[in-house]
C-alpha positions as a Python dict, from the first residue, in 0.01 Angstrom:
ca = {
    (1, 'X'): (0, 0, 0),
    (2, 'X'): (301, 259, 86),
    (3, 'X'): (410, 169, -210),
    (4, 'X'): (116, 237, -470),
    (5, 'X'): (82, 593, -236),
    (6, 'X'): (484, 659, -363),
    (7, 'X'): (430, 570, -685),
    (8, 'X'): (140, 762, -722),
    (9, 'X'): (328, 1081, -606),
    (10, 'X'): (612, 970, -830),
    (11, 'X'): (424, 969, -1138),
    (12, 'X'): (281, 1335, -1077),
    (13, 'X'): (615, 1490, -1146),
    (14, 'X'): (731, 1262, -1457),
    (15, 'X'): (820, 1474, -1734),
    (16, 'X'): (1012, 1263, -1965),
    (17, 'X'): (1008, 886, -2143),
    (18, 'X'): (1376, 774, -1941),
    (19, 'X'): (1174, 821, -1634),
    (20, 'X'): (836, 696, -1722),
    (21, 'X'): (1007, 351, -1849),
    (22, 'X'): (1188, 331, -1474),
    (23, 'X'): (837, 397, -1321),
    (24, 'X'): (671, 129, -1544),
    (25, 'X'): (992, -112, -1479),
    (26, 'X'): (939, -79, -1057),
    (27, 'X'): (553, -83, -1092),
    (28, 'X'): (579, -409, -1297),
    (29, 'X'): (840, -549, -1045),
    (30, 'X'): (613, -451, -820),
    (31, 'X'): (334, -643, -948),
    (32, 'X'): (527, -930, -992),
    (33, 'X'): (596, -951, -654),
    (34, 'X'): (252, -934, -522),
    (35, 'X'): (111, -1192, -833),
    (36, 'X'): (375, -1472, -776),
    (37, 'X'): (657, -1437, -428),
    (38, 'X'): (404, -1223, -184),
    (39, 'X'): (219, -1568, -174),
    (40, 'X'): (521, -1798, -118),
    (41, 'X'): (695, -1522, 95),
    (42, 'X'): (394, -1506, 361),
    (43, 'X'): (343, -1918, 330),
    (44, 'X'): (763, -1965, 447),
    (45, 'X'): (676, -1680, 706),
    (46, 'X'): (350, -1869, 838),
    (47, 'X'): (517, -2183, 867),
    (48, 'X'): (819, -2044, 1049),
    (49, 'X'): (566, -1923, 1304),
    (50, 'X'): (416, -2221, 1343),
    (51, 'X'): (753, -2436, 1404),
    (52, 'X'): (900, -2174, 1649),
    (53, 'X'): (497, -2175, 1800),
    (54, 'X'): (531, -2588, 1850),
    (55, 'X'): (898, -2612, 1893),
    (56, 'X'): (1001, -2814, 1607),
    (57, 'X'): (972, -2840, 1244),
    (58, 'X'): (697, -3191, 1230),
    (59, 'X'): (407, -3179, 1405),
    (60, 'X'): (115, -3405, 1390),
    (61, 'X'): (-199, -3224, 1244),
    (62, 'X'): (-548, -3451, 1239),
    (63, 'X'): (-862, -3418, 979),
    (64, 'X'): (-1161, -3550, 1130),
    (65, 'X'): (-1437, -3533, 891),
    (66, 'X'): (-1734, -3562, 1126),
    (67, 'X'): (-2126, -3585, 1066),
    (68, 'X'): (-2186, -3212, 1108),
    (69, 'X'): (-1859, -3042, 1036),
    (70, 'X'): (-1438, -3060, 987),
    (71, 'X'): (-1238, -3063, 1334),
    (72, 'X'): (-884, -3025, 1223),
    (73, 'X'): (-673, -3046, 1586),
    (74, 'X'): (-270, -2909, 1570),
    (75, 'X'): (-119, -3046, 1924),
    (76, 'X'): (-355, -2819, 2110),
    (77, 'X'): (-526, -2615, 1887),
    (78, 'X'): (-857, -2740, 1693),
    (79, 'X'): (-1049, -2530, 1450),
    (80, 'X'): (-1418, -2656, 1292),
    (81, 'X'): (-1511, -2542, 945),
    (82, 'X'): (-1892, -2598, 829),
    (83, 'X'): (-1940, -2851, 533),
    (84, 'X'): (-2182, -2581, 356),
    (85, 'X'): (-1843, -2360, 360),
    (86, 'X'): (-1689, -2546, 125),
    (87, 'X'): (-1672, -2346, -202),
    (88, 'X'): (-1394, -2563, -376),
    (89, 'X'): (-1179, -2881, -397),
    (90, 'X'): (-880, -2898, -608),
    (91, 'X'): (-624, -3176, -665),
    (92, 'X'): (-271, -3196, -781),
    (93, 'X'): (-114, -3474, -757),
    (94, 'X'): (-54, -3689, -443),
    (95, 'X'): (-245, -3340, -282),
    (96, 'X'): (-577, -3246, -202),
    (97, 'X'): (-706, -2867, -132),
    (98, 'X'): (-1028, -2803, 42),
    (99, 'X'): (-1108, -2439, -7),
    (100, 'X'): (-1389, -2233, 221),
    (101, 'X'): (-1579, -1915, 150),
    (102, 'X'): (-1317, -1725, 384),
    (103, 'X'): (-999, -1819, 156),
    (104, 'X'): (-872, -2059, 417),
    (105, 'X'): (-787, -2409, 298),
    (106, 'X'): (-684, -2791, 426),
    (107, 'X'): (-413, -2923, 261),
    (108, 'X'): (-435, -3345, 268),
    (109, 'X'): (-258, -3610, 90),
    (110, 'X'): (-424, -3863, -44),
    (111, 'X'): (-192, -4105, 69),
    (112, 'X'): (-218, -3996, 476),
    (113, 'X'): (-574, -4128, 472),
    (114, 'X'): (-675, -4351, 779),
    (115, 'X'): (-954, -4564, 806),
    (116, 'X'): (-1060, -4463, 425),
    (117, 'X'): (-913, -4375, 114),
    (118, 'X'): (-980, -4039, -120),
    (119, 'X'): (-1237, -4152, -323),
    (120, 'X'): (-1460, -4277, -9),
    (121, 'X'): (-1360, -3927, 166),
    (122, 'X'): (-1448, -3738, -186),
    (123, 'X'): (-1845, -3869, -189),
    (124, 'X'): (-1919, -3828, 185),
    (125, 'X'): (-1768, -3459, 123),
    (126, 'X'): (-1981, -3419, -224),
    (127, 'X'): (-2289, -3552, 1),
    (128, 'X'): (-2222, -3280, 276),
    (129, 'X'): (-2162, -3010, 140),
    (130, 'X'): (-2339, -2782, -122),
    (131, 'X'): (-2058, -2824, -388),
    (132, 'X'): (-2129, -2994, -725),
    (133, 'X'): (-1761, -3128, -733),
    (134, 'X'): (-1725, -3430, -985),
}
């Protein structure tokens, strides 16, 4: 935000084309920067929190998918998220993302399942929630 406001004040006093092309070069890095590394930078920072937050660098996180909602529990710390919240699930690979209306998301692996597999997990979710997800 600080700075758009500078280079907003920068571009009222540009007079000629050597310094318009530097102001277009450091708004495009600029861009860049929040499009692709803002993302990774703040993902790196989160997790660094949460090792120095546990004390070490593996922790044990649990999924419970239950009747009426999603109890994820880290050590301590349990959160529930609302089936109806769900407003996406994408895969990649070996990974699973379940997205909610807030922008949050579960990361799961489809090869950490206990007690059933992806597919089994995949219609009970489709049944829950209001998401036509094929």
């Amino acid at each position: 935000m600080v700075l758009m406001i500078v280079f907003g004040i920068i571009s009222l006093n540009i007079y000629d084309v050597k310094e318009i092309s530097i102001y277009f070069f450091l708004l495009s890095l600029l861009c860049l920067y929040n499009a692709f590394l803002r993302h990774i930078l703040l993902a790196k920072k989160t997790y660094r929190k949460l090792s120095e937050t546990y004390g070490k660098e593996n922790w044990t996180r649990s999924i419970l998918f239950e009747n009426d909602n999603i109890l994820l529990t880290d050590n301590n710390v349990s959160i529930k998220y609302k089936y109806s919240d769900i407003v996406d699930i994408k895969e990649n690979g070996n990974e699973i993302f379940i997205i909610f209306n807030n922008k949050s998301f579960i990361r799961l692996y489809k090869s950490a399942f206990i007690g059933c597999d992806w597919s089994e997990c995949k219609k009970f979710l489709k049944d829950k929630s209001t998401l036509t997800y094929q």
